[in-house]
C-alpha positions as MATLAB code, in Angstrom:
seq = 'MIATRIQLGVNIDHVATLRQARGTRYPDPVQAALLAEEAGADGITLHLREDRRHIQERDVELISAVLNTRMNLEMAVTEEMVALAERLKPADVCLVPEKREELTTEGGLDVVASRDTVASACERLRAAGCQVSLFVDPEPAQIQASFEVGAPVVELHTGAYAEATGDARRLEYARLTAAAEFASELGLVVNAGHGLHYHNVEAVAAIPGIHELNIGHAIIARALFVGLKEAVGEMKRLMVAGQESGLIAQIESFDHDHDHDHE';
ca = [
     -20.382    1.490    9.700;
     -20.273    4.485    7.363;
     -17.721    3.999    4.595;
     -15.028    6.638    4.248;
     -13.556    7.679    0.924;
     -10.871    5.307   -0.248;
      -7.326    6.640    0.174;
      -4.480    6.714   -2.338;
      -0.872    6.356   -1.280;
       1.479    7.267   -4.130;
       4.775    5.388   -4.146;
       7.588    7.562   -5.494;
      10.404    4.969   -5.490;
      10.615    4.935   -9.281;
      11.383    8.642   -9.421;
      14.445    7.881   -7.319;
      15.242    4.868   -9.543;
      15.510    7.187  -12.554;
      17.707    9.594  -10.604;
      20.040    6.851   -9.371;
      20.424    5.447  -12.897;
      22.689    8.414  -13.698;
      23.699    9.494  -10.217;
      22.250   12.963  -10.769;
      20.253   15.273   -8.499;
      17.162   14.966  -10.694;
      14.393   13.959  -10.902;
      13.772   14.878   -7.279;
      11.537   12.521   -5.246;
      10.742   15.400   -2.889;
       9.280   17.437   -5.750;
       7.350   14.370   -6.901;
       5.924   13.891   -3.416;
       4.673   17.466   -3.249;
       3.156   17.320   -6.745;
       1.389   14.064   -5.897;
      -0.052   15.687   -2.769;
      -1.342   18.627   -4.792;
      -3.014   16.209   -7.203;
      -4.949   14.455   -4.448;
      -2.661   11.795   -2.972;
      -3.615   11.066    0.626;
      -0.113    9.957    1.516;
       3.327    9.320    0.074;
       4.871    5.863    0.173;
       8.591    5.206   -0.180;
      10.712    2.127    0.410;
      14.151    2.658    1.900;
      15.864   -0.565    0.894;
      18.887   -1.931    2.686;
      20.972   -1.640   -0.510;
      19.746    1.967   -1.101;
      19.066    1.159   -4.749;
      16.637    4.065   -5.151;
      15.374    5.997   -2.120;
      18.142    7.425    0.079;
      18.020    8.395    3.750;
      18.211   12.056    2.757;
      15.020   11.613    0.700;
      13.230   10.162    3.712;
      14.367   12.999    5.958;
      13.425   15.759    3.503;
      10.056   14.279    2.591;
       9.225   13.725    6.244;
       9.893   17.401    6.896;
       7.793   18.881    4.081;
       4.730   16.659    3.624;
       1.315   18.084    4.359;
      -0.289   14.635    4.372;
       1.640   11.693    5.773;
       4.601    9.511    4.929;
       4.331    5.735    4.710;
       7.835    4.289    5.084;
       8.186    0.759    3.733;
      11.086   -1.129    5.238;
      12.520   -4.513    6.133;
      12.279   -5.850    9.668;
      15.892   -5.158   10.655;
      17.500   -3.383   13.568;
      18.904   -0.682   11.292;
      15.522    0.135    9.779;
      13.566    0.016   13.020;
      16.113    2.349   14.652;
      15.838    4.733   11.690;
      12.047    4.806   11.984;
      12.331    5.417   15.727;
      14.466    8.473   14.936;
      12.404    9.887   12.055;
       8.966    8.889   13.399;
       7.032    8.628   10.103;
       3.252    8.605   10.465;
       3.032    5.122    8.947;
       5.500    2.268    8.683;
       4.844   -0.772    6.498;
       7.001   -3.798    7.267;
       7.822   -5.784    4.131;
      10.042   -8.727    3.169;
      13.177   -7.821    1.294;
      15.671   -9.726   -0.837;
      18.682   -8.064   -2.423;
      18.304   -9.805   -5.804;
      14.608   -9.072   -6.374;
      13.465   -6.366   -8.786;
      10.485   -5.551   -6.583;
       8.883   -7.070   -3.498;
       7.941  -10.599   -4.543;
       5.584  -11.685   -1.792;
       4.128  -10.927    1.577;
       5.883  -10.918    4.921;
       5.826  -14.332    6.614;
       4.470  -13.184    9.957;
       3.716  -16.750   11.050;
       7.367  -17.777   10.743;
       8.832  -14.574   12.236;
       6.216  -13.830   14.866;
       8.561  -12.784   17.693;
      10.735  -10.532   15.525;
       7.721   -8.804   13.964;
       5.987   -8.408   17.333;
       9.087   -6.716   18.778;
       9.308   -4.336   15.799;
       5.597   -3.503   16.084;
       5.981   -2.676   19.763;
       9.005   -0.425   19.217;
       7.401    1.409   16.305;
       4.148    1.874   18.186;
       6.117    3.353   21.091;
       7.728    5.790   18.622;
       4.268    6.969   17.529;
       4.149    5.160   14.177;
       1.109    3.312   12.874;
       2.377   -0.084   11.727;
       1.086   -2.110    8.816;
       2.259   -5.534    7.697;
       2.465   -6.342    3.988;
       1.045   -9.864    3.778;
      -0.350  -12.296    1.263;
      -4.149  -12.590    1.435;
      -4.022  -15.716    3.602;
      -6.049  -16.158    6.817;
      -3.064  -17.516    8.786;
      -0.933  -14.456    7.974;
      -3.780  -12.074    8.772;
      -4.466  -13.834   12.078;
      -0.770  -13.670   12.971;
      -0.673   -9.970   12.070;
      -3.516   -9.354   14.489;
      -1.817  -11.385   17.215;
       1.507   -9.526   16.989;
      -0.276   -6.220   17.489;
      -0.265   -4.621   14.057;
      -3.345   -2.394   13.605;
      -3.133   -2.479    9.783;
      -2.524   -5.098    7.105;
      -1.685   -4.337    3.503;
      -2.848   -7.148    1.255;
      -0.403   -8.157   -1.477;
      -2.350   -7.833   -4.745;
       0.447   -9.096   -6.992;
      -1.055  -12.532   -7.654;
      -4.351  -10.928   -8.666;
      -2.615   -8.362  -10.879;
      -0.633  -11.019  -12.745;
      -3.423  -13.598  -13.135;
      -5.810  -13.937  -16.070;
      -9.144  -15.650  -16.712;
     -10.392  -18.043  -14.041;
      -7.191  -17.619  -12.038;
      -7.866  -13.906  -11.724;
     -11.394  -14.565  -10.478;
      -9.995  -16.924   -7.863;
      -7.393  -14.385   -6.755;
     -10.051  -11.697   -6.546;
     -12.208  -13.943   -4.375;
      -9.147  -14.587   -2.204;
      -8.574  -10.866   -1.765;
     -12.234  -10.261   -0.959;
     -12.283  -13.014    1.663;
      -9.022  -11.762    3.180;
     -10.347   -8.199    3.453;
     -13.515   -9.463    5.117;
     -11.578  -11.593    7.616;
      -9.171   -8.768    8.479;
     -12.076   -6.348    8.959;
     -13.795   -8.828   11.274;
     -10.634   -8.840   13.409;
     -10.807   -5.051   13.595;
      -7.798   -4.449   11.365;
      -7.553   -1.570    8.906;
      -7.189   -3.067    5.430;
      -4.924   -1.566    2.776;
      -3.782   -3.197   -0.457;
      -1.208   -2.794   -3.164;
       1.343   -4.202   -5.616;
       0.937   -4.479   -9.358;
      -2.173   -2.302   -9.479;
      -2.661   -0.147  -12.573;
      -5.303    1.799  -14.468;
      -7.003   -1.318  -15.863;
      -7.356   -3.385  -12.684;
      -7.634   -0.903   -9.828;
     -11.402   -0.325   -9.907;
     -12.228   -3.906   -9.008;
      -9.899   -3.862   -5.988;
     -11.252   -0.497   -4.867;
     -14.734   -2.047   -4.951;
     -13.830   -4.708   -2.351;
     -15.688   -3.928    0.899;
     -13.413   -2.800    3.698;
     -10.482   -1.580    1.605;
      -9.219    1.618    3.203;
      -6.185    2.537    1.092;
      -4.375    1.466   -2.057;
      -0.645    2.058   -2.471;
       0.376    2.436   -6.113;
       3.637    3.544   -7.676;
       4.955    2.064  -10.905;
       1.773    2.555  -12.944;
       1.396    6.173  -11.846;
       5.013    7.123  -12.534;
       4.880    5.362  -15.917;
       1.671    7.188  -16.841;
       3.214   10.477  -15.731;
       5.762   10.224  -18.555;
       2.950   10.943  -20.997;
       0.409   13.050  -19.102;
       2.359   14.560  -16.204;
       2.374   13.494  -12.573;
      -0.601   15.563  -11.443;
      -2.874   14.150  -14.128;
      -1.589   10.602  -13.540;
      -2.353   10.818   -9.818;
      -5.726   12.447  -10.394;
      -6.731    9.850  -12.967;
      -5.865    6.993  -10.602;
      -7.777    8.609   -7.759;
     -10.869    9.024   -9.933;
     -10.802    5.356  -10.921;
     -10.434    4.290   -7.286;
     -13.348    6.412   -6.113;
     -15.501    5.115   -8.985;
     -14.606    1.556   -8.019;
     -15.449    2.134   -4.388;
     -18.783    3.709   -5.291;
     -19.693    0.752   -7.528;
     -18.842   -1.600   -4.672;
     -21.026    0.343   -2.248;
     -23.922    0.291   -4.712;
     -23.532   -3.476   -5.082;
     -23.605   -3.885   -1.297;
     -26.750   -1.780   -0.994;
     -28.469   -3.696   -3.770;
     -27.497   -7.000   -2.163;
     -28.828   -5.830    1.200;
     -32.090   -4.658   -0.344;
     -32.493   -7.960   -2.175;
     -31.905   -9.984    0.989;
     -34.195   -7.703    2.976;
     -36.996   -8.137    0.451;
     -36.686  -11.913    0.761;
     -36.855  -11.642    4.563;
     -40.184   -9.857    4.257;
     -41.484  -12.449    1.857;
];
């Protein structure tokens, strides 16, 4: 299969977080979404939380109306959120776990334990024309369950890898690589995200089968110093470089194995 260029989804939640801190009309997540698009983002990700701590419904509606790429709406598996997605019909919907007290999403969706509920949400969202992804930990059981409930896409939770160091990081990277391979074998599209930044993204982009990375906090933080367009462009360049290095490694591995076959 011919590899396609890796995609970047820019999460703009933290622009809304800054706005909500003072209850002002600025900074505007809609403006951020359009600037990110201009800088090379392939999609815009935003998480409408049940407590509306940052993104508001109005943001979702406005961004949905003006994007030239596509909107990836992250949301909990609740009746309210599924009904909202059915009304707005975003191109992509990513179902995630959600706890009110957490600062950010702490782990993957437990598809195994909530199979029926997730399957029903997937069916309704598919009927509304949305492509559904499930945000899961890189575990075979969760990936298998995601396939069985009818989700065409999984987004691998990279948080454990991002937070690990030394040997633990190597183990987490191997776990991600194995999970991406297993999901690809099932025919699932493989995305990834959470905790990725400018110093760890290349290695994840190099994993065979990774289609898209969703990144927010690091890009918005970097934008404070270099501007949003440069921050997005810099991240995209690192991702493409990582993917290219991964492809070269695959080719070299194939050539090496092929040479041994001839011998």
